[in-house]
């Protein structure tokens, strides 16, 4: 025997509408603040074709160290950095061996032999870059790109770009790279397009999360 569902009262409909409205507002605020909703709604939004399972396997480790460094809302950016660096492969997935934060292994390229330590060092190094760039939210795009380029070049680039150009641009990244090549006598110095490449992964993930969020709203009949 089927039990008839009692229709919602006017008060019940108001309460339901209020709850849905509040959820939408919280979601939109998170999207504005952090640039992504992956960790608020459904982390599978990051599991698109642009993020490998090798990166995803380190998600809990990334969250552990970003929380410790006070940059938990930059989790998707860290994943994007790892994608650009190694796609999650190897014992130094964040390519953090040469970072001054690495005090356990040699500072030679690929010296780190522990992926978790690599992530710890990489997160600490990126947190330092964010601080130098004055970036407190992923929504501060130009400052974020300055921090990202600093992750590749070193913090001296951040200070140089701020002093001479007021911030990041791919053009001044090329100038800095050329100057350092000449100074050190190297054939190359970093990747002037590094920030742009990392943002390509981050923007894909953010778009995927956004689409998933608005699909949820549509399913709710909003």
PDB file of C-alpha atoms in Angstrom:
ATOM      1  CA  UNK A   1       0.000   0.000   0.000  1.00  0.00           C
ATOM      2  CA  UNK A   2       1.411   3.319  -1.079  1.00  0.00           C
ATOM      3  CA  UNK A   3       1.559   6.091   1.434  1.00  0.00           C
ATOM      4  CA  UNK A   4       0.499   9.437   0.088  1.00  0.00           C
ATOM      5  CA  UNK A   5       3.052  12.158   0.467  1.00  0.00           C
ATOM      6  CA  UNK A   6       1.757  15.117   2.350  1.00  0.00           C
ATOM      7  CA  UNK A   7       2.218  18.321   0.389  1.00  0.00           C
ATOM      8  CA  UNK A   8       4.551  20.869   1.893  1.00  0.00           C
ATOM      9  CA  UNK A   9       2.875  23.617   3.798  1.00  0.00           C
ATOM     10  CA  UNK A  10       3.507  27.221   2.858  1.00  0.00           C
ATOM     11  CA  UNK A  11       5.908  27.473   5.792  1.00  0.00           C
ATOM     12  CA  UNK A  12       7.684  24.272   4.716  1.00  0.00           C
ATOM     13  CA  UNK A  13       8.149  25.588   1.176  1.00  0.00           C
ATOM     14  CA  UNK A  14       9.612  28.796   2.548  1.00  0.00           C
ATOM     15  CA  UNK A  15      12.066  26.871   4.726  1.00  0.00           C
ATOM     16  CA  UNK A  16      13.156  24.681   1.791  1.00  0.00           C
ATOM     17  CA  UNK A  17      13.583  27.714  -0.452  1.00  0.00           C
ATOM     18  CA  UNK A  18      15.580  29.456   2.261  1.00  0.00           C
ATOM     19  CA  UNK A  19      17.924  26.480   2.675  1.00  0.00           C
ATOM     20  CA  UNK A  20      18.513  26.205  -1.081  1.00  0.00           C
ATOM     21  CA  UNK A  21      19.074  29.959  -1.363  1.00  0.00           C
ATOM     22  CA  UNK A  22      21.590  29.873   1.501  1.00  0.00           C
ATOM     23  CA  UNK A  23      23.442  26.970  -0.144  1.00  0.00           C
ATOM     24  CA  UNK A  24      23.644  28.906  -3.416  1.00  0.00           C
ATOM     25  CA  UNK A  25      24.977  32.027  -1.672  1.00  0.00           C
ATOM     26  CA  UNK A  26      27.622  30.031   0.238  1.00  0.00           C
ATOM     27  CA  UNK A  27      28.652  28.298  -2.976  1.00  0.00           C
ATOM     28  CA  UNK A  28      28.944  31.520  -4.949  1.00  0.00           C
ATOM     29  CA  UNK A  29      30.926  33.162  -2.140  1.00  0.00           C
ATOM     30  CA  UNK A  30      33.345  30.233  -2.125  1.00  0.00           C
ATOM     31  CA  UNK A  31      33.692  30.411  -5.901  1.00  0.00           C
ATOM     32  CA  UNK A  32      34.434  34.144  -5.722  1.00  0.00           C
ATOM     33  CA  UNK A  33      36.893  33.747  -2.863  1.00  0.00           C
ATOM     34  CA  UNK A  34      38.779  30.668  -3.942  1.00  0.00           C
ATOM     35  CA  UNK A  35      38.152  30.432  -7.660  1.00  0.00           C
ATOM     36  CA  UNK A  36      36.963  26.824  -7.369  1.00  0.00           C
ATOM     37  CA  UNK A  37      34.317  24.667  -5.717  1.00  0.00           C
ATOM     38  CA  UNK A  38      36.035  21.300  -6.001  1.00  0.00           C
ATOM     39  CA  UNK A  39      36.628  20.968  -2.284  1.00  0.00           C
ATOM     40  CA  UNK A  40      33.262  22.419  -1.251  1.00  0.00           C
ATOM     41  CA  UNK A  41      31.008  20.271  -3.422  1.00  0.00           C
ATOM     42  CA  UNK A  42      32.689  17.306  -5.032  1.00  0.00           C
ATOM     43  CA  UNK A  43      36.417  16.808  -5.444  1.00  0.00           C
ATOM     44  CA  UNK A  44      35.831  14.600  -8.492  1.00  0.00           C
ATOM     45  CA  UNK A  45      35.505  17.854 -10.441  1.00  0.00           C
ATOM     46  CA  UNK A  46      39.302  17.862 -10.571  1.00  0.00           C
ATOM     47  CA  UNK A  47      39.342  14.435 -12.148  1.00  0.00           C
ATOM     48  CA  UNK A  48      39.139  15.719 -15.709  1.00  0.00           C
ATOM     49  CA  UNK A  49      41.437  14.789 -18.567  1.00  0.00           C
ATOM     50  CA  UNK A  50      43.905  17.472 -17.475  1.00  0.00           C
ATOM     51  CA  UNK A  51      44.640  15.997 -14.039  1.00  0.00           C
ATOM     52  CA  UNK A  52      46.314  12.591 -13.867  1.00  0.00           C
ATOM     53  CA  UNK A  53      45.552   9.916 -11.298  1.00  0.00           C
ATOM     54  CA  UNK A  54      49.195  10.200 -10.272  1.00  0.00           C
ATOM     55  CA  UNK A  55      48.479  13.756  -9.104  1.00  0.00           C
ATOM     56  CA  UNK A  56      45.134  12.848  -7.546  1.00  0.00           C
ATOM     57  CA  UNK A  57      46.736  10.160  -5.396  1.00  0.00           C
ATOM     58  CA  UNK A  58      48.577  12.927  -3.533  1.00  0.00           C
ATOM     59  CA  UNK A  59      45.478  15.010  -2.812  1.00  0.00           C
ATOM     60  CA  UNK A  60      45.333  14.137   0.897  1.00  0.00           C
ATOM     61  CA  UNK A  61      49.049  14.875   1.270  1.00  0.00           C
ATOM     62  CA  UNK A  62      48.633  18.214  -0.501  1.00  0.00           C
ATOM     63  CA  UNK A  63      45.730  19.134   1.773  1.00  0.00           C
ATOM     64  CA  UNK A  64      47.756  18.197   4.850  1.00  0.00           C
ATOM     65  CA  UNK A  65      50.648  20.495   3.976  1.00  0.00           C
ATOM     66  CA  UNK A  66      48.636  23.398   2.546  1.00  0.00           C
ATOM     67  CA  UNK A  67      46.601  23.460   5.756  1.00  0.00           C
ATOM     68  CA  UNK A  68      49.809  23.452   7.783  1.00  0.00           C
ATOM     69  CA  UNK A  69      51.174  26.360   5.705  1.00  0.00           C
ATOM     70  CA  UNK A  70      47.911  28.324   5.900  1.00  0.00           C
ATOM     71  CA  UNK A  71      47.123  28.130   2.169  1.00  0.00           C
ATOM     72  CA  UNK A  72      44.430  25.415   2.116  1.00  0.00           C
ATOM     73  CA  UNK A  73      42.363  27.376  -0.433  1.00  0.00           C
ATOM     74  CA  UNK A  74      45.246  27.004  -2.914  1.00  0.00           C
ATOM     75  CA  UNK A  75      44.962  23.186  -3.066  1.00  0.00           C
ATOM     76  CA  UNK A  76      43.859  23.150  -6.740  1.00  0.00           C
ATOM     77  CA  UNK A  77      46.770  25.461  -7.631  1.00  0.00           C
ATOM     78  CA  UNK A  78      49.239  23.038  -6.040  1.00  0.00           C
ATOM     79  CA  UNK A  79      47.746  20.232  -8.120  1.00  0.00           C
ATOM     80  CA  UNK A  80      48.151  22.386 -11.223  1.00  0.00           C
ATOM     81  CA  UNK A  81      51.810  23.029 -10.330  1.00  0.00           C
ATOM     82  CA  UNK A  82      52.411  19.305  -9.936  1.00  0.00           C
ATOM     83  CA  UNK A  83      50.748  18.649 -13.281  1.00  0.00           C
ATOM     84  CA  UNK A  84      53.092  21.098 -14.977  1.00  0.00           C
ATOM     85  CA  UNK A  85      56.170  19.818 -13.158  1.00  0.00           C
ATOM     86  CA  UNK A  86      55.871  16.031 -13.373  1.00  0.00           C
ATOM     87  CA  UNK A  87      52.216  15.035 -13.804  1.00  0.00           C
ATOM     88  CA  UNK A  88      52.678  13.291 -10.460  1.00  0.00           C
ATOM     89  CA  UNK A  89      55.468  10.940 -11.508  1.00  0.00           C
ATOM     90  CA  UNK A  90      58.788  10.304  -9.775  1.00  0.00           C
ATOM     91  CA  UNK A  91      60.144  10.767  -6.269  1.00  0.00           C
ATOM     92  CA  UNK A  92      60.148  14.575  -6.540  1.00  0.00           C
ATOM     93  CA  UNK A  93      56.704  15.343  -8.001  1.00  0.00           C
ATOM     94  CA  UNK A  94      56.909  19.038  -7.069  1.00  0.00           C
ATOM     95  CA  UNK A  95      60.469  19.359  -8.435  1.00  0.00           C
ATOM     96  CA  UNK A  96      61.389  20.932  -5.103  1.00  0.00           C
ATOM     97  CA  UNK A  97      64.946  19.629  -4.752  1.00  0.00           C
ATOM     98  CA  UNK A  98      66.518  22.981  -5.641  1.00  0.00           C
ATOM     99  CA  UNK A  99      64.271  24.933  -3.272  1.00  0.00           C
ATOM    100  CA  UNK A 100      65.945  26.572  -0.247  1.00  0.00           C
ATOM    101  CA  UNK A 101      63.177  24.906   1.796  1.00  0.00           C
ATOM    102  CA  UNK A 102      64.807  21.535   1.067  1.00  0.00           C
ATOM    103  CA  UNK A 103      67.144  21.034   4.004  1.00  0.00           C
ATOM    104  CA  UNK A 104      67.252  17.232   4.074  1.00  0.00           C
ATOM    105  CA  UNK A 105      68.410  16.188   0.598  1.00  0.00           C
ATOM    106  CA  UNK A 106      70.992  17.712  -1.716  1.00  0.00           C
ATOM    107  CA  UNK A 107      69.838  20.760  -3.683  1.00  0.00           C
ATOM    108  CA  UNK A 108      70.825  19.078  -6.943  1.00  0.00           C
ATOM    109  CA  UNK A 109      67.977  18.531  -9.458  1.00  0.00           C
ATOM    110  CA  UNK A 110      65.781  15.506  -8.621  1.00  0.00           C
ATOM    111  CA  UNK A 111      67.718  14.805  -5.412  1.00  0.00           C
ATOM    112  CA  UNK A 112      64.580  14.353  -3.286  1.00  0.00           C
ATOM    113  CA  UNK A 113      63.693  10.668  -3.016  1.00  0.00           C
ATOM    114  CA  UNK A 114      60.475  10.963  -0.997  1.00  0.00           C
ATOM    115  CA  UNK A 115      57.313  12.231  -2.779  1.00  0.00           C
ATOM    116  CA  UNK A 116      55.694  13.362   0.486  1.00  0.00           C
ATOM    117  CA  UNK A 117      58.757  15.372   1.431  1.00  0.00           C
ATOM    118  CA  UNK A 118      58.762  16.857  -2.082  1.00  0.00           C
ATOM    119  CA  UNK A 119      55.166  18.001  -1.583  1.00  0.00           C
ATOM    120  CA  UNK A 120      55.974  19.421   1.861  1.00  0.00           C
ATOM    121  CA  UNK A 121      58.897  21.428   0.468  1.00  0.00           C
ATOM    122  CA  UNK A 122      56.981  22.462  -2.655  1.00  0.00           C
ATOM    123  CA  UNK A 123      54.015  23.723  -0.631  1.00  0.00           C
ATOM    124  CA  UNK A 124      56.272  25.646   1.765  1.00  0.00           C
ATOM    125  CA  UNK A 125      58.160  27.166  -1.156  1.00  0.00           C
ATOM    126  CA  UNK A 126      54.930  28.181  -2.904  1.00  0.00           C
ATOM    127  CA  UNK A 127      53.530  29.635   0.340  1.00  0.00           C
ATOM    128  CA  UNK A 128      56.671  31.776   0.540  1.00  0.00           C
ATOM    129  CA  UNK A 129      56.142  32.885  -3.074  1.00  0.00           C
ATOM    130  CA  UNK A 130      52.525  33.814  -2.339  1.00  0.00           C
ATOM    131  CA  UNK A 131      53.622  35.902   0.627  1.00  0.00           C
ATOM    132  CA  UNK A 132      56.278  37.699  -1.434  1.00  0.00           C
ATOM    133  CA  UNK A 133      53.744  38.360  -4.198  1.00  0.00           C
ATOM    134  CA  UNK A 134      51.103  39.601  -1.730  1.00  0.00           C
ATOM    135  CA  UNK A 135      48.639  37.003  -3.010  1.00  0.00           C
ATOM    136  CA  UNK A 136      46.010  35.900  -0.488  1.00  0.00           C
ATOM    137  CA  UNK A 137      43.421  34.388  -2.843  1.00  0.00           C
ATOM    138  CA  UNK A 138      43.480  32.495  -6.163  1.00  0.00           C
ATOM    139  CA  UNK A 139      41.095  35.173  -7.466  1.00  0.00           C
ATOM    140  CA  UNK A 140      44.004  37.672  -7.453  1.00  0.00           C
ATOM    141  CA  UNK A 141      45.092  36.418 -10.837  1.00  0.00           C
ATOM    142  CA  UNK A 142      48.050  38.703 -11.592  1.00  0.00           C
ATOM    143  CA  UNK A 143      49.538  38.240  -8.120  1.00  0.00           C
ATOM    144  CA  UNK A 144      48.955  34.496  -8.390  1.00  0.00           C
ATOM    145  CA  UNK A 145      50.836  34.396 -11.691  1.00  0.00           C
ATOM    146  CA  UNK A 146      53.669  36.394 -10.099  1.00  0.00           C
ATOM    147  CA  UNK A 147      53.885  33.791  -7.318  1.00  0.00           C
ATOM    148  CA  UNK A 148      53.791  30.930  -9.826  1.00  0.00           C
ATOM    149  CA  UNK A 149      56.574  32.407 -11.913  1.00  0.00           C
ATOM    150  CA  UNK A 150      58.528  32.905  -8.689  1.00  0.00           C
ATOM    151  CA  UNK A 151      58.093  29.201  -7.934  1.00  0.00           C
ATOM    152  CA  UNK A 152      59.924  28.494 -11.186  1.00  0.00           C
ATOM    153  CA  UNK A 153      62.507  31.296 -11.149  1.00  0.00           C
ATOM    154  CA  UNK A 154      62.966  31.848  -7.418  1.00  0.00           C
ATOM    155  CA  UNK A 155      61.759  34.662  -5.163  1.00  0.00           C
ATOM    156  CA  UNK A 156      64.353  37.060  -6.553  1.00  0.00           C
ATOM    157  CA  UNK A 157      62.198  37.274  -9.686  1.00  0.00           C
ATOM    158  CA  UNK A 158      59.189  38.374  -7.618  1.00  0.00           C
ATOM    159  CA  UNK A 159      61.077  41.237  -6.007  1.00  0.00           C
ATOM    160  CA  UNK A 160      62.640  42.244  -9.337  1.00  0.00           C
ATOM    161  CA  UNK A 161      59.299  42.220 -11.202  1.00  0.00           C
ATOM    162  CA  UNK A 162      57.550  44.226  -8.476  1.00  0.00           C
ATOM    163  CA  UNK A 163      60.313  46.815  -8.348  1.00  0.00           C
ATOM    164  CA  UNK A 164      60.777  47.273 -12.100  1.00  0.00           C
ATOM    165  CA  UNK A 165      57.367  46.452 -13.593  1.00  0.00           C
ATOM    166  CA  UNK A 166      54.855  46.508 -10.763  1.00  0.00           C
ATOM    167  CA  UNK A 167      54.215  42.782 -11.091  1.00  0.00           C
ATOM    168  CA  UNK A 168      54.146  39.833 -13.446  1.00  0.00           C
ATOM    169  CA  UNK A 169      54.030  39.732 -17.221  1.00  0.00           C
ATOM    170  CA  UNK A 170      55.269  37.053 -19.586  1.00  0.00           C
ATOM    171  CA  UNK A 171      57.383  39.717 -21.289  1.00  0.00           C
ATOM    172  CA  UNK A 172      59.273  40.667 -18.137  1.00  0.00           C
ATOM    173  CA  UNK A 173      59.640  36.961 -17.303  1.00  0.00           C
ATOM    174  CA  UNK A 174      61.477  36.551 -20.621  1.00  0.00           C
ATOM    175  CA  UNK A 175      63.671  39.562 -19.829  1.00  0.00           C
ATOM    176  CA  UNK A 176      64.526  38.167 -16.396  1.00  0.00           C
ATOM    177  CA  UNK A 177      65.308  34.737 -17.854  1.00  0.00           C
ATOM    178  CA  UNK A 178      67.650  36.260 -20.450  1.00  0.00           C
ATOM    179  CA  UNK A 179      69.397  38.372 -17.792  1.00  0.00           C
ATOM    180  CA  UNK A 180      69.976  35.343 -15.571  1.00  0.00           C
ATOM    181  CA  UNK A 181      71.223  33.260 -18.513  1.00  0.00           C
ATOM    182  CA  UNK A 182      73.815  35.910 -19.294  1.00  0.00           C
ATOM    183  CA  UNK A 183      74.758  36.369 -15.640  1.00  0.00           C
ATOM    184  CA  UNK A 184      75.219  32.657 -14.945  1.00  0.00           C
ATOM    185  CA  UNK A 185      76.503  31.659 -18.368  1.00  0.00           C
ATOM    186  CA  UNK A 186      73.736  29.090 -18.779  1.00  0.00           C
ATOM    187  CA  UNK A 187      72.007  28.109 -22.016  1.00  0.00           C
ATOM    188  CA  UNK A 188      68.588  28.522 -20.361  1.00  0.00           C
ATOM    189  CA  UNK A 189      67.095  29.768 -17.100  1.00  0.00           C
ATOM    190  CA  UNK A 190      63.694  28.477 -16.058  1.00  0.00           C
ATOM    191  CA  UNK A 191      60.595  28.727 -18.212  1.00  0.00           C
ATOM    192  CA  UNK A 192      59.282  32.268 -18.883  1.00  0.00           C
ATOM    193  CA  UNK A 193      55.881  30.796 -19.791  1.00  0.00           C
ATOM    194  CA  UNK A 194      55.662  28.725 -16.600  1.00  0.00           C
ATOM    195  CA  UNK A 195      52.878  30.710 -14.894  1.00  0.00           C
ATOM    196  CA  UNK A 196      50.771  30.629 -18.051  1.00  0.00           C
ATOM    197  CA  UNK A 197      51.187  26.858 -18.377  1.00  0.00           C
ATOM    198  CA  UNK A 198      50.214  26.197 -14.753  1.00  0.00           C
ATOM    199  CA  UNK A 199      47.161  28.446 -15.083  1.00  0.00           C
ATOM    200  CA  UNK A 200      46.010  26.407 -18.077  1.00  0.00           C
ATOM    201  CA  UNK A 201      45.617  23.398 -15.751  1.00  0.00           C
ATOM    202  CA  UNK A 202      44.095  25.468 -12.963  1.00  0.00           C
ATOM    203  CA  UNK A 203      41.567  27.179 -15.241  1.00  0.00           C
ATOM    204  CA  UNK A 204      40.461  23.838 -16.687  1.00  0.00           C
ATOM    205  CA  UNK A 205      39.839  22.457 -13.208  1.00  0.00           C
ATOM    206  CA  UNK A 206      38.006  25.603 -12.094  1.00  0.00           C
ATOM    207  CA  UNK A 207      35.767  25.510 -15.191  1.00  0.00           C
ATOM    208  CA  UNK A 208      34.964  21.848 -14.558  1.00  0.00           C
ATOM    209  CA  UNK A 209      34.003  22.624 -10.959  1.00  0.00           C
ATOM    210  CA  UNK A 210      31.886  25.589 -12.026  1.00  0.00           C
ATOM    211  CA  UNK A 211      29.985  23.516 -14.588  1.00  0.00           C
ATOM    212  CA  UNK A 212      29.360  20.822 -11.985  1.00  0.00           C
ATOM    213  CA  UNK A 213      28.043  23.380  -9.500  1.00  0.00           C
ATOM    214  CA  UNK A 214      25.575  24.942 -11.935  1.00  0.00           C
ATOM    215  CA  UNK A 215      24.419  21.481 -13.013  1.00  0.00           C
ATOM    216  CA  UNK A 216      23.564  20.833  -9.352  1.00  0.00           C
ATOM    217  CA  UNK A 217      21.525  24.046  -9.301  1.00  0.00           C
ATOM    218  CA  UNK A 218      19.692  22.990 -12.453  1.00  0.00           C
ATOM    219  CA  UNK A 219      18.905  19.603 -10.905  1.00  0.00           C
ATOM    220  CA  UNK A 220      17.387  21.452  -7.947  1.00  0.00           C
ATOM    221  CA  UNK A 221      15.115  23.271 -10.360  1.00  0.00           C
ATOM    222  CA  UNK A 222      16.804  26.661  -9.920  1.00  0.00           C
TER     223      UNK A 222
END
